[in-house]
Coordinates of C-alpha atoms in Angstrom, one line a residue:
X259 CA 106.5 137.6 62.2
X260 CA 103.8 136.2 63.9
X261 CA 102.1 137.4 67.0
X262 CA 103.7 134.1 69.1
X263 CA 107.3 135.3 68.2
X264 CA 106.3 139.1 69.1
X265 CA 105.2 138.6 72.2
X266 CA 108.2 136.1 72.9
X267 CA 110.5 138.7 71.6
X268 CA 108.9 141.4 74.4
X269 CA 108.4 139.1 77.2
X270 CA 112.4 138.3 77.2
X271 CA 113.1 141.7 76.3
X272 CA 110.9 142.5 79.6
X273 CA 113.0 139.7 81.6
X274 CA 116.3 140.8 80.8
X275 CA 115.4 144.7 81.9
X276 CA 114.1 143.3 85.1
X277 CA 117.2 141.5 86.0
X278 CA 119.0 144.9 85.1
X279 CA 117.0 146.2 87.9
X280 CA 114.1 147.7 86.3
X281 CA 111.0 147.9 88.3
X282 CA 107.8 146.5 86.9
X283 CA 106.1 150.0 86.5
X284 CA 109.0 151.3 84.6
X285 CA 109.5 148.2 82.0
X286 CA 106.0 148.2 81.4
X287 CA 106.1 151.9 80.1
X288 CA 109.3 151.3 78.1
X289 CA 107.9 147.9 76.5
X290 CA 104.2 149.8 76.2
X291 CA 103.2 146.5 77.8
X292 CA 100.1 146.6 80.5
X293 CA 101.3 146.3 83.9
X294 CA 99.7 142.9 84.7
X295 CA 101.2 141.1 82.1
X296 CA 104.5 142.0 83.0
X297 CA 104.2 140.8 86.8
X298 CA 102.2 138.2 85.4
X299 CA 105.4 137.1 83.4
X300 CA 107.4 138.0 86.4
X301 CA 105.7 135.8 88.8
X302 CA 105.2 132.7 86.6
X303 CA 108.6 132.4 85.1
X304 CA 110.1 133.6 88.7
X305 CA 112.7 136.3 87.4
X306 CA 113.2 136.4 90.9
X307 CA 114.7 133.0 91.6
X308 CA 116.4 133.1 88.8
X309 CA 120.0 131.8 89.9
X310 CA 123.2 134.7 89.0
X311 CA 124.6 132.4 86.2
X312 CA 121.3 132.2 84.6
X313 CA 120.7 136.4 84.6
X314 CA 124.5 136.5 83.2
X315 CA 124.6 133.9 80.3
X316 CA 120.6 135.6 79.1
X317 CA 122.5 138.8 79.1
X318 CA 125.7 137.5 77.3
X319 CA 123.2 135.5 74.8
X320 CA 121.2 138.4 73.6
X321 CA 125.0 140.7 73.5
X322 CA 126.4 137.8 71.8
X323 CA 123.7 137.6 68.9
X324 CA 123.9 141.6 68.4
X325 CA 127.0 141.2 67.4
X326 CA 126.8 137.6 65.3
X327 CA 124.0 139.8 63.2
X328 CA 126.2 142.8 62.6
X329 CA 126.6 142.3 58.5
X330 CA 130.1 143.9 59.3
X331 CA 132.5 143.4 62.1
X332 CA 135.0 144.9 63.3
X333 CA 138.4 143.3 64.9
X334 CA 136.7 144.8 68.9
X335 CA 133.9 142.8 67.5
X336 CA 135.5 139.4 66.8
X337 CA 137.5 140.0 70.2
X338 CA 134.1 140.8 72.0
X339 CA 133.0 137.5 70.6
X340 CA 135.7 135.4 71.5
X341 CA 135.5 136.6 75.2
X342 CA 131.5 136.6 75.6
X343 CA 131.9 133.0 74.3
X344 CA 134.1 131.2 76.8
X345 CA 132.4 133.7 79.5
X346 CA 129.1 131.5 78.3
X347 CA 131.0 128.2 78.7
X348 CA 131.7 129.7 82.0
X349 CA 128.6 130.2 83.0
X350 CA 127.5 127.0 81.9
X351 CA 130.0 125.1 84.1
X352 CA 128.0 127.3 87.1
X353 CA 125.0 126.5 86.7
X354 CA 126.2 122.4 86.3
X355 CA 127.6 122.6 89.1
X356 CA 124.5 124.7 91.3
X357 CA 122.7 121.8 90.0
X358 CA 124.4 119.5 91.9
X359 CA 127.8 119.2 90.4
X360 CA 131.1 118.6 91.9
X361 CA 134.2 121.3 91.3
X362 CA 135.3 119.5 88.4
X363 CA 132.4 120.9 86.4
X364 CA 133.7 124.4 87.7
X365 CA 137.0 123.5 86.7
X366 CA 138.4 121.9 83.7
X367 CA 141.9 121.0 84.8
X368 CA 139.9 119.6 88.1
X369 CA 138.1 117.3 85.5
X370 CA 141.5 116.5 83.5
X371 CA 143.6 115.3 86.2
X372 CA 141.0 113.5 87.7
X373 CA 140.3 111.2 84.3
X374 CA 144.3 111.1 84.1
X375 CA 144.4 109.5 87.6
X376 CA 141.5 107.0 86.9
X377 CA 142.9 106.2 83.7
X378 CA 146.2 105.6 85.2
X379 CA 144.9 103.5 88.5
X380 CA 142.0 102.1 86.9
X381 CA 140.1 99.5 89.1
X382 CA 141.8 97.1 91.7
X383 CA 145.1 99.0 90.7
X384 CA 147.9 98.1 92.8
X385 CA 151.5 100.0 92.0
X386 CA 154.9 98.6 91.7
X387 CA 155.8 98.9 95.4
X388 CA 152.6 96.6 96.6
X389 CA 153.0 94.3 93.9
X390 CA 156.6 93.7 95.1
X391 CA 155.4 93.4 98.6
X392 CA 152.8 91.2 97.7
X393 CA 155.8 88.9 95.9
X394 CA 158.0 88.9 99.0
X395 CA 155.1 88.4 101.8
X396 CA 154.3 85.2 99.4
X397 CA 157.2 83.4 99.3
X398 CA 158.2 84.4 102.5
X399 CA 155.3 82.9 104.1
X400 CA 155.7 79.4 102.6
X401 CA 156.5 76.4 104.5
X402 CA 159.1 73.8 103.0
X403 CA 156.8 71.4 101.2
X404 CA 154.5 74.8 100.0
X405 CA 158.3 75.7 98.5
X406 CA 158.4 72.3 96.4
X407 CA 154.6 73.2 95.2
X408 CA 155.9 76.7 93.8
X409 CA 159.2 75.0 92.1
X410 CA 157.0 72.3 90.6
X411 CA 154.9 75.1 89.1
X412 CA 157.8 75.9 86.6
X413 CA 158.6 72.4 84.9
X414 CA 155.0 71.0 85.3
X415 CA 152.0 72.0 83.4
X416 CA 150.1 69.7 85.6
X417 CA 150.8 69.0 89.2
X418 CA 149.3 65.7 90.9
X419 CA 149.7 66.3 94.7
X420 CA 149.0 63.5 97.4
X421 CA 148.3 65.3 100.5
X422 CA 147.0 65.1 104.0
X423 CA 143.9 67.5 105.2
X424 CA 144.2 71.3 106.3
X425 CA 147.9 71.3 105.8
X426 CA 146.7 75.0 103.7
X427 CA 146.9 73.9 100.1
X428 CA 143.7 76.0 99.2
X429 CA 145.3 79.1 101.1
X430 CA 148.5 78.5 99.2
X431 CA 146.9 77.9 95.9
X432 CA 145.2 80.9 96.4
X433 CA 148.1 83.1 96.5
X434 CA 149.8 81.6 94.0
X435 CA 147.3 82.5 91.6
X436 CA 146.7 86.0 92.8
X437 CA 150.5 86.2 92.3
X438 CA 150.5 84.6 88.6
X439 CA 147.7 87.0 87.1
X440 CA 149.9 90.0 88.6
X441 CA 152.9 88.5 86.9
X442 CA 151.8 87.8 83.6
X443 CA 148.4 88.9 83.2
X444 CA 146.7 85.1 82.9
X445 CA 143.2 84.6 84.0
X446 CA 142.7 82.5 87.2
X447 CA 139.9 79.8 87.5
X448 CA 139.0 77.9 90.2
X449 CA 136.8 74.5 90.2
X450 CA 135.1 73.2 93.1
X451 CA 132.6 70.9 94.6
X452 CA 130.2 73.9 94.9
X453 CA 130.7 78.1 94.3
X454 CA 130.9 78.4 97.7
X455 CA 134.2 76.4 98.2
X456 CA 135.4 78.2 95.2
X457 CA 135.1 80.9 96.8
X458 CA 137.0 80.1 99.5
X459 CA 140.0 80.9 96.9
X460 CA 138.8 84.3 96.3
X461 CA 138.5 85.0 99.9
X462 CA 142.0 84.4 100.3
X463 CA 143.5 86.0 97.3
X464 CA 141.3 89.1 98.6
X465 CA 142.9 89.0 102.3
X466 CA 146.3 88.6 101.0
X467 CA 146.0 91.3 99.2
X468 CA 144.6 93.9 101.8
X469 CA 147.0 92.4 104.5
X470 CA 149.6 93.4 102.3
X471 CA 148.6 96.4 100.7
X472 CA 146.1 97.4 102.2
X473 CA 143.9 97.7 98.8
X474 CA 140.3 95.8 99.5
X475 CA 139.7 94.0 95.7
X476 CA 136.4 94.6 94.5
X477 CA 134.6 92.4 91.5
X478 CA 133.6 89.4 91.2
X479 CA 135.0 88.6 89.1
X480 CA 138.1 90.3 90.0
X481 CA 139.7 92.1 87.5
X482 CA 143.2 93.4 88.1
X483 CA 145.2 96.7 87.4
X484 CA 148.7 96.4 88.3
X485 CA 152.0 97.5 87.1
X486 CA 154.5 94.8 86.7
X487 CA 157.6 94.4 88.9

């Protein structure tokens, strides 16, 4: 064993019986160390700031390989093990979070339910009950000739419309596509004389929706999670 390794071996051993409350003098006559190196240790590793968690998992780590090394065990021993093991994950999970976790990282289910809800809202979600608000606040908005529009929709793949200005065909077409990709999932493109009027469309779908629902659409482009009426 080289000389490195000893005096790593000691200067832990000398950490650990400090944090066990050991004064300096006293682990220095135990360890048959000088009394400068082991405040010199002390102060450059800061054994004193050394957070709780930290002082606890060295303790269970250097308990934890006594036993591992034991050529025989016993069933205490395998029992010991098991329980100084999660104890370690424990730990672990502190000191995650005293570095600037959240309470997830203390807690496991925390962390569980949490990815279940994302996973079940994912982004832009909107549930049954908006999406079948959304659908009535739509057609009940319409005006008589918007009405012929929306029936035309389901015999004609292609809709040629002779119109006047501002009589809100953007504003209709707008919703109309917000309310096709909740109903069956199809991607929506505009095309316009510039990104800015085709934008216009997105504007819309993304008022309608909030008006509604209150959910404020984020992306751009938007994508959807919704479940289907």
């Amino acid at each position: 064993m080289s000389t490195k390794t000893v005096d790593l071996n000691i200067r832990n051993q000398a950490r650990q019986k400090y944090w066990q409350g050991y004064a300096v003098a006293e682990i220095s006559r135990q360890l048959e160390v000088p009394y400068a190196t082991v405040d010199s240790w002390k102060r450059r590793e800061k054994w004193d700031d050394a957070p709780v968690a930290l002082r606890v998992e060295s303790a269970i780590d250097i308990r934890l390989c006594q036993l591992i090394n034991k050529t025989e065990k016993t069933e205490r021993d395998f029992n010991e093990i098991e329980l100084l093991t999660k104890s370690l994950e424990r730990t672990a999970r502190i000191r995650r979070y005293e570095a600037g976790g959240t309470e997830a990282d203390l807690n496991p289910k925390i962390r569980k339910r949490n990815q279940g809800k994302q996973q079940k809202t994912g982004k832009n979600f909107l549930p049954e009950q908006a999406v079948k608000e959304l659908n009535k606040a739509f057609k009940s908005s319409l005006f008589p000739y918007q009405r012929v529009w929306l029936e035309a929709r389901d015999n004609n793949r292609i809709r040629n419309i002779l119109k006047s200005r501002q009589i809100g065909a953007t504003w209709y077409f707008a919703r109309e596509a917000a309310m096709d990709a909740i109903a069956n999932g199809t991607n929506q493109i505009f095309l316009s004389a510039s990104k800015a009027q085709a934008h216009v469309f997105r504007q819309y779908i993304l008022q309608f929706v909030k008006d509604v629902t209150g959910v404020e659409l984020r992306g751009d482009p938007i994508t959807l999670s919704f479940c289907n009426s």
